[in-house]
XYZ file of C-alpha atoms in Angstrom:
687
model
C 0.004 -0.018 0.001
C 1.533 3.316 -1.091
C 1.556 5.797 1.764
C 2.424 9.451 2.196
C 2.621 11.883 5.034
C -1.006 12.651 5.860
C -2.465 16.019 4.979
C -5.375 17.597 6.814
C -7.939 16.490 4.245
C -6.725 12.883 4.511
C -7.706 12.719 8.167
C -11.008 14.539 7.903
C -9.902 18.115 8.745
C -11.875 20.112 6.201
C -14.088 22.874 7.650
C -13.999 26.152 9.565
C -16.504 27.811 11.884
C -16.285 31.359 10.546
C -16.426 32.638 6.989
C -13.911 35.352 7.715
C -10.885 35.525 5.401
C -7.624 34.112 6.669
C -4.182 35.626 6.492
C -0.567 34.618 6.182
C 1.293 33.793 9.377
C 4.200 31.505 10.193
C 3.641 28.987 13.032
C 6.652 27.882 15.091
C 9.297 29.819 13.195
C 11.185 29.755 16.478
C 10.784 27.311 19.355
C 9.796 30.194 21.626
C 6.946 31.052 19.270
C 5.033 28.118 20.750
C 5.118 28.026 24.541
C 3.147 25.383 26.443
C 2.600 25.367 30.210
C 0.705 22.495 31.776
C -2.378 23.243 33.880
C -2.707 20.940 36.878
C -5.897 19.464 38.328
C -6.298 22.461 40.635
C -6.183 24.853 37.702
C -2.671 26.133 38.413
C -0.456 26.951 35.435
C 2.861 25.101 35.841
C 5.940 27.288 35.550
C 9.639 26.806 36.107
C 10.513 29.363 38.787
C 13.733 28.090 40.354
C 16.554 25.693 39.463
C 17.768 25.324 43.024
C 17.171 22.260 45.152
C 15.536 22.824 48.562
C 17.358 21.687 51.729
C 17.243 17.890 51.875
C 15.341 16.166 54.700
C 17.985 15.349 57.326
C 17.725 11.557 57.080
C 17.925 11.709 53.298
C 20.991 13.934 53.459
C 22.645 11.577 55.878
C 21.921 8.649 53.628
C 23.422 10.410 50.619
C 26.609 10.923 52.582
C 26.897 7.232 53.434
C 29.438 5.475 51.260
C 30.187 1.863 50.476
C 33.509 1.850 52.252
C 31.759 2.573 55.562
C 29.488 -0.380 54.988
C 32.411 -2.675 54.182
C 34.133 -2.126 57.535
C 32.593 -5.413 58.767
C 32.673 -9.067 57.883
C 29.847 -10.452 55.772
C 30.600 -14.121 56.388
C 27.327 -14.744 58.234
C 25.251 -13.021 55.507
C 27.001 -15.017 52.774
C 26.287 -18.276 54.560
C 22.595 -17.337 54.838
C 22.666 -16.447 51.163
C 24.120 -19.899 50.424
C 20.982 -21.522 51.838
C 18.828 -19.226 49.711
C 20.700 -19.293 46.372
C 23.021 -22.293 46.469
C 26.758 -22.868 46.705
C 27.643 -21.615 43.245
C 26.053 -18.177 43.634
C 27.232 -17.863 47.256
C 30.847 -18.552 46.235
C 30.525 -16.035 43.387
C 29.197 -13.397 45.768
C 31.898 -14.102 48.353
C 34.596 -13.623 45.716
C 32.913 -10.435 44.497
C 32.825 -8.892 47.956
C 36.477 -9.905 48.541
C 37.505 -8.013 45.403
C 35.576 -4.954 46.547
C 37.224 -4.905 49.964
C 40.624 -5.325 48.367
C 40.139 -2.067 46.468
C 39.759 -3.633 43.005
C 36.396 -1.989 42.322
C 37.770 0.310 39.589
C 38.045 -2.620 37.175
C 35.293 -4.729 38.749
C 32.579 -5.964 36.428
C 29.082 -6.929 37.648
C 28.399 -10.544 38.501
C 25.462 -12.504 37.096
C 23.798 -15.160 39.274
C 22.523 -18.493 37.975
C 19.521 -18.580 35.631
C 16.217 -18.651 37.518
C 12.685 -19.105 36.167
C 10.963 -18.597 39.556
C 9.950 -14.960 39.918
C 9.046 -15.373 43.614
C 12.512 -16.792 44.333
C 14.160 -13.972 42.374
C 12.196 -11.438 44.408
C 13.409 -13.073 47.616
C 17.011 -12.720 46.418
C 16.492 -9.064 45.473
C 15.050 -8.348 48.928
C 17.896 -10.177 50.638
C 20.435 -7.909 48.926
C 18.420 -4.821 49.867
C 18.408 -5.882 53.499
C 21.858 -7.397 53.957
C 24.105 -5.867 51.300
C 23.152 -2.186 51.056
C 26.357 -1.387 49.135
C 25.226 -3.627 46.268
C 22.471 -3.103 43.719
C 20.618 -5.810 41.816
C 18.518 -5.876 38.669
C 17.054 -8.586 36.402
C 18.304 -9.398 32.906
C 17.396 -11.988 30.299
C 18.661 -15.512 30.882
C 20.265 -17.851 28.328
C 16.821 -18.964 27.110
C 13.359 -17.405 26.900
C 12.040 -19.089 30.040
C 14.681 -17.837 32.491
C 15.993 -14.599 33.964
C 19.204 -13.806 35.759
C 19.957 -11.459 38.631
C 22.840 -9.066 38.005
C 24.802 -7.581 40.942
C 26.944 -4.472 40.964
C 28.456 -2.002 43.428
C 26.050 0.808 44.269
C 27.277 4.229 43.239
C 25.271 5.708 46.148
C 26.802 8.930 47.404
C 30.111 8.022 45.774
C 29.052 8.759 42.219
C 32.242 10.773 41.667
C 34.542 8.424 43.602
C 36.156 5.088 43.064
C 32.916 3.188 43.635
C 31.311 4.596 40.492
C 30.963 2.648 37.312
C 30.915 3.926 33.743
C 27.778 3.061 31.872
C 29.722 1.732 28.900
C 31.143 -0.957 31.208
C 27.685 -2.182 32.223
C 26.690 -3.938 29.030
C 23.885 -3.103 26.598
C 21.136 -2.825 29.165
C 21.294 -0.119 31.870
C 20.941 -1.072 35.513
C 17.549 -0.505 37.082
C 18.624 1.856 39.822
C 15.199 2.930 41.025
C 16.474 5.104 43.799
C 17.606 4.282 47.322
C 16.611 1.002 48.989
C 16.542 2.624 52.458
C 14.430 5.726 51.808
C 13.372 7.539 54.997
C 9.783 6.698 56.010
C 8.789 10.304 56.622
C 9.848 11.522 53.168
C 7.557 11.091 50.142
C 8.933 8.389 47.876
C 8.447 10.474 44.748
C 10.332 13.604 43.834
C 8.084 15.931 41.855
C 9.740 18.526 39.668
C 8.995 20.880 36.814
C 10.534 19.868 33.501
C 11.384 22.684 31.098
C 12.403 21.650 27.601
C 13.075 23.207 24.218
C 12.617 21.284 20.946
C 12.504 17.873 22.621
C 9.821 15.249 23.199
C 8.824 14.474 26.759
C 10.092 10.889 26.390
C 13.354 12.039 24.835
C 14.017 14.521 27.653
C 13.223 12.002 30.387
C 15.289 9.366 28.664
C 18.310 11.646 28.807
C 17.691 12.526 32.460
C 17.188 8.890 33.316
C 20.462 7.967 31.643
C 22.293 10.580 33.669
C 20.644 9.422 36.882
C 21.218 5.742 36.118
C 17.484 4.980 36.352
C 15.084 3.534 33.837
C 12.145 5.310 32.197
C 9.581 3.454 34.306
C 10.774 5.447 37.330
C 9.230 8.613 35.838
C 5.623 9.664 35.812
C 3.973 12.538 34.015
C 0.450 13.758 33.319
C 0.767 14.378 29.592
C 3.186 14.714 26.720
C 4.067 18.056 25.172
C 4.897 19.202 21.663
C 8.444 18.694 20.466
C 8.942 21.893 18.456
C 8.012 24.142 21.329
C 9.134 25.427 24.694
C 7.185 23.621 27.365
C 6.954 23.224 31.120
C 5.269 20.295 32.815
C 5.229 18.335 36.072
C 7.152 15.078 36.364
C 7.691 12.646 39.241
C 10.615 10.275 39.715
C 10.835 7.445 42.223
C 13.244 7.785 45.162
C 15.671 10.365 43.827
C 17.050 13.334 45.745
C 16.378 16.900 44.600
C 20.017 17.846 44.960
C 21.096 15.044 42.640
C 18.569 16.050 40.013
C 19.348 19.765 40.337
C 23.029 19.045 39.760
C 22.170 17.885 36.221
C 21.169 21.387 35.146
C 24.785 22.318 34.390
C 25.052 19.382 31.945
C 21.622 19.460 30.316
C 21.211 21.300 27.019
C 17.723 22.503 26.079
C 16.384 20.963 29.303
C 16.111 22.335 32.845
C 14.593 20.912 36.025
C 13.438 22.754 39.121
C 10.656 23.500 41.625
C 11.348 20.306 43.540
C 9.223 18.752 46.285
C 8.690 15.269 47.707
C 5.241 13.720 47.354
C 3.556 10.444 48.305
C 2.275 9.486 44.859
C 3.709 9.612 41.365
C 1.947 11.297 38.459
C -0.020 9.204 35.981
C -1.250 10.056 32.525
C -4.327 12.261 32.470
C -3.751 14.072 35.762
C -4.078 17.543 34.237
C -6.840 19.941 33.276
C -5.207 21.171 30.129
C -2.463 23.466 28.827
C -1.813 27.172 28.643
C -0.472 28.270 25.245
C 1.440 31.353 24.238
C 1.594 31.321 20.442
C 3.298 33.909 18.272
C 2.504 33.992 14.561
C 5.289 35.792 12.716
C 5.456 37.357 9.305
C 1.758 38.215 9.369
C 0.506 39.501 6.019
C -3.140 40.410 5.432
C -5.127 42.726 3.195
C -5.560 44.940 6.266
C -4.947 44.954 9.987
C -8.717 44.853 10.473
C -8.743 41.407 8.864
C -6.331 40.113 11.498
C -8.155 41.789 14.347
C -11.534 40.469 13.224
C -10.186 36.915 12.984
C -8.560 37.138 16.429
C -11.788 38.468 17.979
C -13.864 35.759 16.258
C -11.654 32.962 17.594
C -12.367 34.099 21.141
C -16.102 34.407 20.592
C -16.865 31.474 18.297
C -13.967 29.098 18.925
C -12.936 26.390 16.474
C -13.861 22.896 15.348
C -12.306 20.583 17.909
C -10.516 18.358 15.406
C -7.772 15.944 16.346
C -4.733 17.656 14.840
C -2.247 16.212 12.410
C 0.037 15.314 15.315
C -2.472 12.602 16.220
C -1.743 10.769 12.970
C 2.036 11.009 12.790
C 4.381 13.058 10.692
C 5.903 10.154 8.717
C 4.594 8.363 5.658
C 2.949 5.617 7.752
C -0.022 7.306 9.442
C -0.819 5.848 12.844
C -4.523 5.431 11.977
C -3.528 3.021 9.175
C -1.679 0.902 11.722
C -4.777 1.129 13.931
C -6.959 -0.125 11.069
C -4.695 -3.132 10.595
C -5.002 -3.935 14.318
C -8.774 -3.653 14.190
C -8.822 -6.117 11.275
C -6.559 -8.537 13.169
C -3.727 -8.238 10.658
C -0.888 -8.596 13.138
C 1.975 -9.157 10.730
C 0.896 -6.221 8.605
C 0.741 -3.954 11.659
C 4.251 -5.037 12.756
C 5.592 -4.347 9.263
C 4.031 -0.899 9.237
C 5.680 -0.116 12.579
C 9.141 -1.346 11.528
C 9.345 -0.721 7.775
C 11.237 2.225 6.229
C 9.248 5.382 5.802
C 9.769 8.822 4.342
C 10.549 11.953 6.310
C 12.696 10.492 9.098
C 16.143 11.343 10.382
C 19.039 9.469 8.816
C 19.856 7.436 11.937
C 16.312 6.078 12.078
C 16.092 5.473 8.344
C 19.378 3.544 8.393
C 18.124 1.311 11.222
C 14.862 0.564 9.412
C 16.595 -0.199 6.115
C 19.082 -2.423 7.857
C 16.329 -4.553 9.400
C 14.387 -4.658 6.131
C 17.409 -6.004 4.279
C 19.006 -8.234 6.951
C 16.291 -9.245 9.486
C 19.145 -8.953 12.015
C 17.349 -8.013 15.250
C 20.417 -7.545 17.437
C 22.094 -5.376 14.801
C 18.940 -3.328 14.365
C 18.532 -2.780 18.113
C 22.082 -1.446 18.244
C 21.223 1.043 15.512
C 17.670 1.951 16.621
C 17.480 5.070 18.848
C 16.205 4.288 22.318
C 13.316 6.785 22.160
C 11.652 4.598 19.536
C 9.895 2.641 22.242
C 7.350 0.844 20.065
C 9.892 -0.303 17.489
C 12.365 -1.562 20.086
C 9.677 -3.392 22.026
C 8.507 -5.190 18.876
C 12.035 -6.182 17.924
C 12.898 -7.458 21.397
C 9.753 -9.549 21.453
C 10.406 -11.012 17.984
C 13.869 -11.945 19.207
C 12.293 -14.012 22.021
C 9.284 -15.256 20.077
C 10.108 -15.364 16.351
C 7.045 -15.140 14.135
C 4.627 -14.293 16.990
C 3.460 -10.910 15.731
C 0.564 -10.541 18.157
C 2.922 -11.101 21.066
C 5.265 -8.512 19.581
C 2.438 -5.950 19.417
C 1.471 -6.668 23.015
C 5.094 -6.050 24.040
C 4.597 -2.358 23.251
C 3.620 -0.476 26.441
C -0.157 -0.618 26.716
C -0.949 3.099 26.561
C 1.352 3.413 23.591
C 0.032 0.489 21.568
C -3.534 1.609 22.164
C -2.773 4.950 20.547
C -2.861 3.224 17.149
C -6.486 2.221 17.686
C -7.344 5.609 19.185
C -5.814 7.221 16.141
C -8.273 5.344 13.924
C -11.148 6.395 16.180
C -9.909 9.982 15.826
C -9.820 9.574 12.051
C -13.502 8.599 12.028
C -14.406 11.387 14.460
C -12.748 14.087 12.353
C -14.622 13.003 9.229
C -17.873 12.949 11.182
C -17.257 16.455 12.539
C -16.620 17.785 9.018
C -19.795 16.094 7.784
C -21.777 17.688 10.652
C -20.551 21.189 9.722
C -20.912 20.654 5.967
C -24.500 19.363 6.237
C -25.875 21.508 9.048
C -23.553 24.484 9.465
C -22.011 25.832 12.652
C -24.613 28.253 13.916
C -27.384 26.103 15.420
C -28.302 22.687 16.819
C -30.405 20.389 14.647
C -32.593 17.345 15.169
C -30.495 14.251 15.681
C -27.464 16.061 17.140
C -25.882 14.315 20.110
C -25.642 16.700 23.085
C -24.532 16.519 26.670
C -27.497 15.648 28.843
C -28.736 18.568 30.897
C -28.103 16.576 34.091
C -24.354 16.613 33.384
C -22.576 19.938 33.794
C -19.083 18.710 32.989
C -17.525 21.307 30.725
C -15.002 18.913 29.237
C -16.771 16.055 27.522
C -13.821 14.030 26.386
C -12.611 10.753 25.035
C -13.411 7.636 27.006
C -11.732 4.372 26.099
C -11.592 0.818 27.352
C -7.827 0.955 27.788
C -7.923 3.751 30.303
C -5.773 6.747 29.641
C -4.937 7.289 26.032
C -2.217 9.816 26.655
C 1.145 8.318 25.883
C 2.088 9.734 22.568
C 5.617 10.972 22.143
C 7.263 7.586 22.280
C 6.219 7.289 18.654
C 8.900 8.550 16.356
C 8.057 12.144 15.494
C 4.476 11.687 16.723
C 3.211 14.168 19.268
C -0.263 13.191 20.322
C -2.536 15.142 22.570
C -3.174 14.786 26.273
C -6.679 13.444 26.524
C -8.626 13.898 29.747
C -11.020 11.084 30.424
C -14.162 10.394 32.376
C -16.100 7.242 33.139
C -19.341 6.599 31.352
C -22.249 6.787 33.821
C -24.101 3.692 34.871
C -26.883 2.354 32.707
C -30.041 4.401 33.219
C -28.124 7.663 33.648
C -27.169 8.628 30.091
C -24.372 11.098 29.536
C -25.806 12.236 26.204
C -29.003 12.245 24.184
C -30.067 12.753 20.590
C -32.053 15.946 20.122
C -35.712 15.838 19.136
C -37.774 18.578 17.536
C -39.192 19.341 21.009
C -35.686 19.813 22.359
C -34.905 22.212 19.540
C -38.076 24.218 20.242
C -37.220 24.471 23.932
C -34.050 26.419 23.179
C -32.234 24.681 26.034
C -29.332 23.405 23.899
C -26.630 25.292 22.027
C -23.591 24.581 19.864
C -21.503 24.268 23.027
C -23.466 21.150 23.970
C -22.898 19.213 20.749
C -20.656 16.155 20.937
C -19.823 13.296 18.596
C -18.949 9.750 19.626
C -15.643 8.017 19.575
C -16.734 4.566 18.342
C -17.264 1.887 20.966
C -19.815 -0.541 22.332
C -21.601 1.886 24.649
C -22.003 4.999 22.531
C -24.922 6.216 20.512
C -24.552 7.831 17.100
C -26.317 10.967 15.809
C -29.882 10.398 14.696
C -29.200 11.933 11.273
C -26.947 11.492 8.249
C -23.752 12.065 10.228
C -23.999 8.529 11.649
C -23.502 7.075 8.175
C -20.064 8.666 7.913
C -18.718 6.435 10.679
C -19.993 3.170 9.274
C -19.301 3.983 5.606
C -15.666 4.889 6.280
C -15.096 1.884 8.500
C -16.643 -0.392 5.861
C -14.219 0.947 3.233
C -11.414 -0.152 5.581
C -13.079 -3.572 6.023
C -13.854 -2.796 9.668
C -17.111 -3.338 11.574
C -17.958 -0.939 14.370
C -20.571 -3.278 15.859
C -19.139 -6.789 15.549
C -15.856 -8.154 16.783
C -13.539 -9.191 13.966
C -11.200 -11.266 16.181
C -10.932 -12.344 19.795
C -8.273 -9.846 20.928
C -10.446 -7.431 22.843
C -7.972 -4.580 23.276
C -7.728 -4.221 19.478
C -11.487 -4.417 18.852
C -13.737 -1.366 18.784
C -16.716 -3.622 19.533
C -15.021 -4.510 22.850
C -14.158 -0.914 23.784
C -16.427 1.381 25.771
C -16.130 4.397 23.504
C -16.807 7.997 24.487
C -17.735 11.478 23.348
C -15.870 14.607 22.324
C -17.059 18.195 22.107
C -17.401 19.368 18.487
C -16.934 23.120 19.009
C -14.313 24.421 21.447
C -13.726 27.960 22.680
C -10.350 29.026 24.042
C -10.376 29.989 27.742
C -8.644 32.976 29.353
C -8.107 34.260 25.844
C -6.092 37.368 24.938
C -4.223 38.576 21.899
C -2.019 41.424 20.751
C -0.508 42.618 17.478
C 3.174 43.467 17.494
C 5.577 45.243 15.152
C 9.181 44.105 15.025
C 12.182 44.639 12.762
C 14.424 41.678 13.552
C 13.455 38.047 12.997
C 16.200 36.940 15.360
C 14.525 38.388 18.451
C 12.018 36.273 20.411
C 8.679 37.996 20.966
C 7.510 36.019 23.984
C 9.171 35.323 27.312
C 9.814 31.737 28.420
C 10.086 30.522 31.999
C 13.862 30.268 31.627
C 13.977 33.858 30.354
C 12.274 34.983 33.524
C 14.742 33.076 35.691
C 17.672 34.545 33.714
C 16.165 38.047 33.932
C 16.274 38.711 30.205
C 16.092 42.331 29.232
C 12.929 43.802 27.733
C 12.634 43.717 23.964
C 12.367 47.112 22.326
C 9.664 47.014 19.717
C 9.420 49.549 16.924
C 8.225 52.654 18.749
C 4.691 53.711 17.986
C 4.101 50.675 15.834
C 2.758 48.073 18.265
C -1.009 47.441 18.377
C -2.373 45.906 21.543
C -5.741 44.295 22.135
C -7.426 45.810 25.221
C -5.334 47.455 27.900
C -2.757 44.690 28.254
C 0.866 45.671 28.687
C 3.556 44.480 26.371
C 5.476 42.017 28.539
C 8.064 41.188 25.910
C 11.271 40.173 27.589
C 13.889 38.140 25.804
C 17.439 38.213 24.621
C 18.760 38.568 21.095
C 20.327 35.395 19.755
C 23.027 35.168 17.117
C 21.198 33.595 14.216
C 18.618 35.371 12.104
C 16.442 32.330 11.446
C 16.784 29.023 13.270
C 16.670 27.134 10.008
C 17.688 28.201 6.573
C 19.715 31.389 6.917
C 23.437 31.358 6.248
C 25.104 30.669 9.590
C 27.855 33.161 8.789
C 25.428 36.065 8.877
C 25.929 37.837 12.194
C 23.382 39.758 14.237
C 24.575 43.132 13.079
C 24.260 42.266 9.416
C 20.831 40.699 9.929
C 19.589 43.732 11.827
C 20.757 46.131 9.133
C 19.083 44.193 6.343
C 15.927 43.866 8.406
C 15.613 47.539 9.294
C 14.353 48.332 5.795
C 11.134 46.448 6.564
C 8.828 46.351 9.596
C 7.135 43.023 10.226
C 3.924 42.244 12.013
C 3.190 39.403 14.447
C 0.096 38.194 16.248
C 0.654 36.926 19.773
C -2.106 34.866 21.418
C -2.554 33.476 24.915
C -5.211 30.886 25.704
C -5.953 27.776 27.720
C -7.412 24.572 26.270
C -8.621 21.360 27.878
C -6.207 18.502 27.497
C -8.165 16.920 24.665
C -7.883 19.964 22.362
C -5.189 21.030 19.913
C -3.778 24.566 19.793
C -2.891 24.003 16.136
C -6.580 23.627 15.316
C -7.287 27.008 16.900
C -4.509 28.549 14.797
C -5.931 26.865 11.690
C -9.265 28.644 12.266
C -7.396 31.951 12.316
C -5.218 31.491 9.273
C -7.588 29.416 7.133
C -4.522 27.498 5.949
C -2.894 24.161 6.697
C -1.149 23.583 10.009
C 1.151 20.934 8.557
C 4.819 21.166 9.459
C 5.783 21.038 5.758
C 3.586 24.004 4.877
C 4.966 26.244 7.640
C 8.512 25.162 6.883
C 7.911 26.465 3.343
C 6.721 29.810 4.702
C 9.718 29.989 7.004
C 12.114 29.141 4.176
C 10.587 31.887 2.029
C 11.021 34.408 4.848
C 14.600 33.394 5.571
C 15.494 33.427 1.888
C 14.189 36.971 1.580
C 16.589 38.054 4.309
C 19.537 36.950 2.180
C 18.541 38.981 -0.838
């Protein structure tokens, strides 16, 4: 099947609410043109305000100062003999020799030891616990055994508080798989086991940033928790939790991290899980605005606040490569496991060279080990599939199930989103966007929840960025009410006459076993599209429930969405190299105010221009000759004054800021389209 990078029309994005003309504007010309701050469950906007670690709780500080040499000032003969009865002579002798080497000062060149293969998980757990209790200077983790039915326990010296001393171990000496150092084994009882911090990142996925932090901490990705993923090409701040790590240790990474900062630390009892957020606060700057008049821009900006936009799932939902995620979802719904695996692993257009090389290598050689060495670690789905196929050759369903659950379910959710988008376009095309009509599905008057959102059988469907170049939304979820207490209803003529329902109440279903469809022509869109893909929305096509729409609950999504806490301002500027919005890091660094062109800035309402930022050395982040310095760029730019539109708004976690921008511009939000605009702008600066 020939595939291409999806365009908006391919995934059902076709209509607008207003008939106002659009205008030219460049989205995400700079990372700081798209700022995202998470909004927590209490409605607080998450900001990075400090990079400093607070004073450590006294017992935690004391523990961090404890080193392995102090613990080795005693004989462990009794503990080793007890271990002998638990693990056997061979492993006990191995451990005794290992400890002897440590006490002799040979730890600089000391490699980990691997205990005998063991297929009994309960017995392995007992061994892990024994080490935690009796050998606090050692750390254990589990690795694959010599065959698929066994595992082995690996033992190494704990770096502990001696991470810079002779007890430390270089990662390259530890083998292919990192150790699972999930924090201290003797964490103080009175201190929350999770360190919560604010993660600030520029032009990086959430998973990519946490992967780098985890590597530096020596802990695996499962130690981290977060409420939702954030756009890659953006500046974003969000909450993250990590299991049993000290704030001082994490704060010390700030000097080494590039494009990432961590701060605002505190210890909490529970880790974050996906979906624990209300939404996101966006600060979006559209540069290079060109319109037939300023009134056109102002009218469009005003209309967005009053009318909102069609709440489409944005292009990010479907991937930026030539294998759209909804096509993989369709294969899963049909039960075509091998096809789905091929679509996940096969070469595709529009990827970085390192990823393309890994895919081509596997396609030509089928060498799993070689491919895993080449495949970047942030490609979670691909690596999970390959590792499973290594253990269970030819078992494609097992390989798919090896992908983390929330991640693998995104393929199916992507297909549901594909159907929803087409249905939303059909609703607007057939019945307009100015009134409710008979057959519309609306929120029942008994339910006041403002955020009718996706509900799915798999639980939270917010996992996203582990896909290569796929940045999916954060979807808030709610349980469907018990039978007899419907969440929604189809409007009758009597309901229309009552005037009780408005556009804000209209929802459309995400297909599932417990949803109802509109009582008008829009319902046919769902079934007709699914039929074209050889999928039934009412009957199971195989017995794997998690990949069957007929076995999923389903849910509802608001059709028309208005931005909250909305404001906008028009700005004049003369230098493309200068950021027009202030990031959290700018505030911490006390960047100086930007001087706009005097007398040329137009502000909506009475809002002040809070435009603080520093000038950087390149004129355009992509495309302009790197040898051009700031002075030259400024001189060439002074001949022309440019206009920008800066917007601030909050959206629930199931909505896309790019769809709001699309309503303004009346043009595509695809990365390729805006790269073209950016290239045109940067090229003009060179002439």
